mmCIF file of N, CA and C in Angstrom:
data_model
loop_
_atom_site.group_PDB
_atom_site.id
_atom_site.type_symbol
_atom_site.label_atom_id
_atom_site.label_comp_id
_atom_site.label_asym_id
_atom_site.label_seq_id
_atom_site.Cartn_x
_atom_site.Cartn_y
_atom_site.Cartn_z
ATOM 1 N N MET A 1 17.466 -1.082 -1.691
ATOM 2 C CA MET A 1 16.156 -0.610 -2.084
ATOM 3 C C MET A 1 16.293 0.127 -3.409
ATOM 4 N N SER A 2 15.464 -0.206 -4.346
ATOM 5 C CA SER A 2 15.476 0.424 -5.658
ATOM 6 C C SER A 2 14.526 1.614 -5.661
ATOM 7 N N ASN A 3 14.938 2.696 -6.275
ATOM 8 C CA ASN A 3 14.102 3.880 -6.374
ATOM 9 C C ASN A 3 13.081 3.671 -7.487
ATOM 10 N N ILE A 4 11.802 3.832 -7.167
ATOM 11 C CA ILE A 4 10.766 3.655 -8.178
ATOM 12 C C ILE A 4 10.175 4.991 -8.613
ATOM 13 N N GLY A 5 10.861 6.073 -8.272
ATOM 14 C CA GLY A 5 10.467 7.385 -8.771
ATOM 15 C C GLY A 5 9.490 8.118 -7.889
ATOM 16 N N ALA A 6 9.195 9.312 -8.345
ATOM 17 C CA ALA A 6 8.287 10.191 -7.611
ATOM 18 C C ALA A 6 6.849 9.682 -7.694
ATOM 19 N N LEU A 7 6.086 9.983 -6.672
ATOM 20 C CA LEU A 7 4.678 9.607 -6.618
ATOM 21 C C LEU A 7 3.906 10.419 -7.650
ATOM 22 N N LYS A 8 3.150 9.732 -8.497
ATOM 23 C CA LYS A 8 2.330 10.391 -9.515
ATOM 24 C C LYS A 8 0.874 10.510 -9.073
ATOM 25 N N SER A 9 0.350 9.417 -8.468
ATOM 26 C CA SER A 9 -1.041 9.441 -8.010
ATOM 27 C C SER A 9 -1.224 8.430 -6.898
ATOM 28 N N VAL A 10 -2.175 8.719 -6.031
ATOM 29 C CA VAL A 10 -2.539 7.797 -4.957
ATOM 30 C C VAL A 10 -4.010 8.034 -4.634
ATOM 31 N N HIS A 11 -4.735 6.963 -4.348
ATOM 32 C CA HIS A 11 -6.122 7.127 -3.926
ATOM 33 C C HIS A 11 -6.492 6.029 -2.939
ATOM 34 N N LYS A 12 -7.452 6.359 -2.109
ATOM 35 C CA LYS A 12 -7.933 5.414 -1.107
ATOM 36 C C LYS A 12 -8.862 4.407 -1.766
ATOM 37 N N VAL A 13 -8.734 3.163 -1.334
ATOM 38 C CA VAL A 13 -9.604 2.082 -1.778
ATOM 39 C C VAL A 13 -10.066 1.337 -0.527
ATOM 40 N N ILE A 14 -11.002 0.436 -0.681
ATOM 41 C CA ILE A 14 -11.440 -0.360 0.460
ATOM 42 C C ILE A 14 -10.244 -1.146 0.987
ATOM 43 N N GLY A 15 -9.915 -0.958 2.238
ATOM 44 C CA GLY A 15 -8.821 -1.687 2.860
ATOM 45 C C GLY A 15 -7.446 -1.083 2.694
ATOM 46 N N GLY A 16 -7.322 0.133 2.140
ATOM 47 C CA GLY A 16 -5.992 0.723 2.025
ATOM 48 C C GLY A 16 -5.880 1.788 0.960
ATOM 49 N N ILE A 17 -4.732 1.769 0.245
ATOM 50 C CA ILE A 17 -4.484 2.747 -0.805
ATOM 51 C C ILE A 17 -3.826 2.044 -2.002
ATOM 52 N N GLU A 18 -3.905 2.690 -3.149
ATOM 53 C CA GLU A 18 -3.169 2.223 -4.314
ATOM 54 C C GLU A 18 -2.769 3.432 -5.138
ATOM 55 N N GLY A 19 -1.755 3.244 -5.984
ATOM 56 C CA GLY A 19 -1.302 4.368 -6.766
ATOM 57 C C GLY A 19 -0.232 4.025 -7.773
ATOM 58 N N ARG A 20 0.388 5.081 -8.292
ATOM 59 C CA ARG A 20 1.379 4.963 -9.350
ATOM 60 C C ARG A 20 2.536 5.907 -9.050
ATOM 61 N N THR A 21 3.739 5.441 -9.367
ATOM 62 C CA THR A 21 4.933 6.283 -9.314
ATOM 63 C C THR A 21 5.446 6.442 -10.747
ATOM 64 N N GLU A 22 6.577 7.112 -10.901
ATOM 65 C CA GLU A 22 7.145 7.278 -12.240
ATOM 66 C C GLU A 22 7.507 5.952 -12.890
ATOM 67 N N LYS A 23 7.854 4.932 -12.077
ATOM 68 C CA LYS A 23 8.355 3.677 -12.626
ATOM 69 C C LYS A 23 7.571 2.437 -12.206
ATOM 70 N N ALA A 24 6.507 2.589 -11.411
ATOM 71 C CA ALA A 24 5.837 1.399 -10.882
ATOM 72 C C ALA A 24 4.400 1.707 -10.473
ATOM 73 N N ILE A 25 3.674 0.628 -10.157
ATOM 74 C CA ILE A 25 2.364 0.751 -9.518
ATOM 75 C C ILE A 25 2.461 0.040 -8.169
ATOM 76 N N PHE A 26 1.576 0.406 -7.245
ATOM 77 C CA PHE A 26 1.632 -0.178 -5.909
ATOM 78 C C PHE A 26 0.248 -0.232 -5.285
ATOM 79 N N TYR A 27 0.118 -1.110 -4.299
ATOM 80 C CA TYR A 27 -1.035 -1.047 -3.408
ATOM 81 C C TYR A 27 -0.599 -1.447 -2.014
ATOM 82 N N ILE A 28 -1.298 -0.909 -1.047
ATOM 83 C CA ILE A 28 -1.051 -1.216 0.357
ATOM 84 C C ILE A 28 -2.409 -1.544 0.961
ATOM 85 N N ARG A 29 -2.557 -2.766 1.458
ATOM 86 C CA ARG A 29 -3.830 -3.234 2.006
ATOM 87 C C ARG A 29 -3.649 -3.612 3.473
ATOM 88 N N ILE A 30 -4.645 -3.281 4.263
ATOM 89 C CA ILE A 30 -4.625 -3.596 5.693
ATOM 90 C C ILE A 30 -5.607 -4.744 5.916
ATOM 91 N N TYR A 31 -5.079 -5.894 6.339
ATOM 92 C CA TYR A 31 -5.896 -7.094 6.535
ATOM 93 C C TYR A 31 -6.316 -7.275 7.996
ATOM 94 N N ALA A 32 -5.520 -6.760 8.920
ATOM 95 C CA ALA A 32 -5.772 -6.903 10.355
ATOM 96 C C ALA A 32 -4.867 -5.899 11.066
ATOM 97 N N PRO A 33 -5.062 -5.665 12.361
ATOM 98 C CA PRO A 33 -4.210 -4.702 13.062
ATOM 99 C C PRO A 33 -2.712 -4.998 12.929
ATOM 100 N N GLN A 34 -2.359 -6.264 12.736
ATOM 101 C CA GLN A 34 -0.949 -6.645 12.666
ATOM 102 C C GLN A 34 -0.509 -7.060 11.259
ATOM 103 N N ILE A 35 -1.393 -6.937 10.255
ATOM 104 C CA ILE A 35 -1.053 -7.382 8.901
ATOM 105 C C ILE A 35 -1.313 -6.268 7.888
ATOM 106 N N ILE A 36 -0.223 -5.735 7.317
ATOM 107 C CA ILE A 36 -0.308 -4.762 6.236
ATOM 108 C C ILE A 36 0.479 -5.341 5.061
ATOM 109 N N ARG A 37 -0.169 -5.466 3.924
ATOM 110 C CA ARG A 37 0.469 -6.034 2.739
ATOM 111 C C ARG A 37 0.843 -4.905 1.787
ATOM 112 N N VAL A 38 2.120 -4.860 1.412
ATOM 113 C CA VAL A 38 2.632 -3.863 0.472
ATOM 114 C C VAL A 38 3.050 -4.595 -0.792
ATOM 115 N N SER A 39 2.493 -4.189 -1.926
ATOM 116 C CA SER A 39 2.855 -4.784 -3.206
ATOM 117 C C SER A 39 3.263 -3.688 -4.177
ATOM 118 N N VAL A 40 4.407 -3.902 -4.835
ATOM 119 C CA VAL A 40 4.942 -2.952 -5.809
ATOM 120 C C VAL A 40 5.410 -3.746 -7.017
ATOM 121 N N THR A 41 5.100 -3.244 -8.207
ATOM 122 C CA THR A 41 5.586 -3.890 -9.419
ATOM 123 C C THR A 41 5.914 -2.841 -10.475
ATOM 124 N N LYS A 42 6.932 -3.128 -11.258
ATOM 125 C CA LYS A 42 7.260 -2.281 -12.401
ATOM 126 C C LYS A 42 6.511 -2.743 -13.648
ATOM 127 N N ASN A 43 5.735 -3.817 -13.527
ATOM 128 C CA ASN A 43 4.888 -4.304 -14.626
ATOM 129 C C ASN A 43 3.629 -3.450 -14.705
ATOM 130 N N ASN A 44 2.813 -3.683 -15.715
ATOM 131 C CA ASN A 44 1.574 -2.924 -15.890
ATOM 132 C C ASN A 44 0.435 -3.415 -15.008
ATOM 133 N N SER A 45 0.577 -4.623 -14.445
ATOM 134 C CA SER A 45 -0.452 -5.166 -13.563
ATOM 135 C C SER A 45 0.206 -6.095 -12.551
ATOM 136 N N PHE A 46 -0.565 -6.452 -11.525
ATOM 137 C CA PHE A 46 -0.056 -7.308 -10.462
ATOM 138 C C PHE A 46 -0.318 -8.770 -10.762
ATOM 139 N N ARG A 47 0.616 -9.602 -10.373
ATOM 140 C CA ARG A 47 0.388 -11.037 -10.286
ATOM 141 C C ARG A 47 -0.063 -11.243 -8.847
ATOM 142 N N ASP A 48 -1.353 -11.178 -8.625
ATOM 143 C CA ASP A 48 -1.904 -11.113 -7.271
ATOM 144 C C ASP A 48 -1.883 -12.487 -6.617
ATOM 145 N N PHE A 49 -0.742 -12.836 -6.067
ATOM 146 C CA PHE A 49 -0.556 -14.132 -5.434
ATOM 147 C C PHE A 49 0.262 -13.943 -4.169
ATOM 148 N N SER A 50 -0.061 -14.692 -3.142
ATOM 149 C CA SER A 50 0.686 -14.597 -1.891
ATOM 150 C C SER A 50 0.900 -15.988 -1.313
ATOM 151 N N TYR A 51 2.126 -16.248 -0.876
ATOM 152 C CA TYR A 51 2.411 -17.491 -0.181
ATOM 153 C C TYR A 51 1.934 -17.442 1.265
ATOM 154 N N THR A 52 1.724 -16.246 1.800
ATOM 155 C CA THR A 52 1.382 -16.127 3.214
ATOM 156 C C THR A 52 -0.103 -15.914 3.483
ATOM 157 N N LEU A 53 -0.823 -15.294 2.558
ATOM 158 C CA LEU A 53 -2.249 -15.081 2.770
ATOM 159 C C LEU A 53 -3.012 -16.311 2.298
ATOM 160 N N THR A 54 -4.030 -16.698 3.042
ATOM 161 C CA THR A 54 -4.739 -17.948 2.747
ATOM 162 C C THR A 54 -5.800 -17.802 1.662
ATOM 163 N N ASN A 55 -6.191 -16.566 1.332
ATOM 164 C CA ASN A 55 -7.119 -16.368 0.225
ATOM 165 C C ASN A 55 -6.843 -15.003 -0.400
ATOM 166 N N ASP A 56 -7.437 -14.748 -1.551
ATOM 167 C CA ASP A 56 -7.186 -13.491 -2.250
ATOM 168 C C ASP A 56 -8.340 -12.500 -2.094
ATOM 169 N N LYS A 57 -9.206 -12.755 -1.146
ATOM 170 C CA LYS A 57 -10.325 -11.864 -0.867
ATOM 171 C C LYS A 57 -9.787 -10.515 -0.383
ATOM 172 N N LEU A 58 -10.350 -9.439 -0.905
ATOM 173 C CA LEU A 58 -9.928 -8.113 -0.465
ATOM 174 C C LEU A 58 -10.272 -7.927 1.006
ATOM 175 N N PRO A 59 -9.443 -7.181 1.727
ATOM 176 C CA PRO A 59 -9.678 -7.016 3.159
ATOM 177 C C PRO A 59 -10.950 -6.244 3.453
ATOM 178 N N GLU A 60 -11.592 -6.637 4.529
ATOM 179 C CA GLU A 60 -12.781 -5.933 4.999
ATOM 180 C C GLU A 60 -12.500 -5.230 6.328
ATOM 181 N N PHE A 61 -11.262 -5.277 6.759
ATOM 182 C CA PHE A 61 -10.864 -4.642 8.012
ATOM 183 C C PHE A 61 -11.046 -3.134 7.876
ATOM 184 N N LYS A 62 -11.681 -2.510 8.867
ATOM 185 C CA LYS A 62 -12.014 -1.089 8.759
ATOM 186 C C LYS A 62 -11.451 -0.223 9.879
ATOM 187 N N ASP A 63 -10.800 -0.825 10.862
ATOM 188 C CA ASP A 63 -10.328 -0.060 12.018
ATOM 189 C C ASP A 63 -8.904 0.459 11.780
ATOM 190 N N TYR A 64 -8.778 1.377 10.838
ATOM 191 C CA TYR A 64 -7.492 1.983 10.510
ATOM 192 C C TYR A 64 -7.715 3.429 10.072
ATOM 193 N N THR A 65 -6.631 4.183 10.045
ATOM 194 C CA THR A 65 -6.692 5.555 9.557
ATOM 195 C C THR A 65 -5.613 5.757 8.501
ATOM 196 N N ILE A 66 -5.883 6.665 7.589
ATOM 197 C CA ILE A 66 -4.916 7.088 6.583
ATOM 198 C C ILE A 66 -4.780 8.595 6.717
ATOM 199 N N THR A 67 -3.548 9.042 6.983
ATOM 200 C CA THR A 67 -3.277 10.469 7.152
ATOM 201 C C THR A 67 -2.277 10.907 6.094
ATOM 202 N N GLU A 68 -2.651 11.895 5.301
ATOM 203 C CA GLU A 68 -1.766 12.404 4.255
ATOM 204 C C GLU A 68 -1.068 13.665 4.731
ATOM 205 N N HIS A 69 0.250 13.688 4.568
ATOM 206 C CA HIS A 69 1.090 14.845 4.871
ATOM 207 C C HIS A 69 1.717 15.307 3.556
ATOM 208 N N THR A 70 2.451 16.408 3.576
ATOM 209 C CA THR A 70 3.058 16.897 2.341
ATOM 210 C C THR A 70 4.147 15.979 1.813
ATOM 211 N N ASP A 71 4.820 15.225 2.677
ATOM 212 C CA ASP A 71 5.933 14.383 2.254
ATOM 213 C C ASP A 71 5.778 12.910 2.610
ATOM 214 N N LYS A 72 4.623 12.516 3.156
ATOM 215 C CA LYS A 72 4.414 11.115 3.514
ATOM 216 C C LYS A 72 2.932 10.826 3.706
ATOM 217 N N ILE A 73 2.616 9.526 3.673
ATOM 218 C CA ILE A 73 1.281 9.031 3.982
ATOM 219 C C ILE A 73 1.451 8.032 5.117
ATOM 220 N N VAL A 74 0.612 8.145 6.149
ATOM 221 C CA VAL A 74 0.707 7.251 7.300
ATOM 222 C C VAL A 74 -0.562 6.412 7.388
ATOM 223 N N LEU A 75 -0.381 5.087 7.363
ATOM 224 C CA LEU A 75 -1.481 4.149 7.581
ATOM 225 C C LEU A 75 -1.317 3.608 8.991
ATOM 226 N N SER A 76 -2.348 3.719 9.808
ATOM 227 C CA SER A 76 -2.243 3.331 11.219
ATOM 228 C C SER A 76 -3.355 2.377 11.622
ATOM 229 N N THR A 77 -2.959 1.346 12.375
ATOM 230 C CA THR A 77 -3.900 0.469 13.059
ATOM 231 C C THR A 77 -3.596 0.609 14.547
ATOM 232 N N THR A 78 -4.247 -0.184 15.366
ATOM 233 C CA THR A 78 -3.954 -0.121 16.802
ATOM 234 C C THR A 78 -2.568 -0.669 17.120
ATOM 235 N N LEU A 79 -1.957 -1.440 16.189
ATOM 236 C CA LEU A 79 -0.654 -2.060 16.441
ATOM 237 C C LEU A 79 0.481 -1.558 15.550
ATOM 238 N N ILE A 80 0.158 -0.985 14.379
ATOM 239 C CA ILE A 80 1.196 -0.607 13.415
ATOM 240 C C ILE A 80 0.958 0.798 12.883
ATOM 241 N N ASN A 81 2.053 1.556 12.734
ATOM 242 C CA ASN A 81 2.049 2.812 11.993
ATOM 243 C C ASN A 81 3.008 2.626 10.824
ATOM 244 N N ALA A 82 2.473 2.592 9.612
ATOM 245 C CA ALA A 82 3.298 2.423 8.420
ATOM 246 C C ALA A 82 3.416 3.770 7.721
ATOM 247 N N GLU A 83 4.650 4.241 7.543
ATOM 248 C CA GLU A 83 4.893 5.518 6.869
ATOM 249 C C GLU A 83 5.402 5.275 5.460
ATOM 250 N N ILE A 84 4.746 5.893 4.491
ATOM 251 C CA ILE A 84 5.167 5.824 3.105
ATOM 252 C C ILE A 84 5.685 7.206 2.740
ATOM 253 N N VAL A 85 6.986 7.299 2.512
ATOM 254 C CA VAL A 85 7.591 8.580 2.154
ATOM 255 C C VAL A 85 7.272 8.839 0.696
ATOM 256 N N THR A 86 6.758 10.028 0.394
ATOM 257 C CA THR A 86 6.345 10.348 -0.968
ATOM 258 C C THR A 86 7.250 11.368 -1.667
ATOM 259 N N LYS A 87 8.082 12.069 -0.909
ATOM 260 C CA LYS A 87 8.987 13.059 -1.504
ATOM 261 C C LYS A 87 10.367 12.881 -0.877
ATOM 262 N N PRO A 88 11.433 12.905 -1.633
ATOM 263 C CA PRO A 88 11.493 13.197 -3.070
ATOM 264 C C PRO A 88 11.070 12.023 -3.937
ATOM 265 N N ALA A 89 11.038 10.800 -3.386
ATOM 266 C CA ALA A 89 10.603 9.625 -4.145
ATOM 267 C C ALA A 89 9.843 8.692 -3.213
ATOM 268 N N PHE A 90 9.019 7.859 -3.802
ATOM 269 C CA PHE A 90 8.208 6.892 -3.048
ATOM 270 C C PHE A 90 9.129 5.840 -2.442
ATOM 271 N N ARG A 91 9.021 5.617 -1.134
ATOM 272 C CA ARG A 91 9.789 4.557 -0.468
ATOM 273 C C ARG A 91 9.160 4.214 0.871
#
């Protein structure tokens, strides 16, 4: 796993969160209780393409929670709890 630096900013968007670290940008989208897509790039923008998703429509799934802690962010559905560690670096 490559270190992409400390978290600089994060904000909630429809279907998940997106943000910036010292060395990259990222987004995390929740498509269904069992599908969470994590995208990270060191480029200035995303090449928004997926071999596994059948379309590029933004998710409309709404049955999830986002909980922010001092050192992590937790995205939860009825089937998955995804923890994003934010300190000392995003991982």
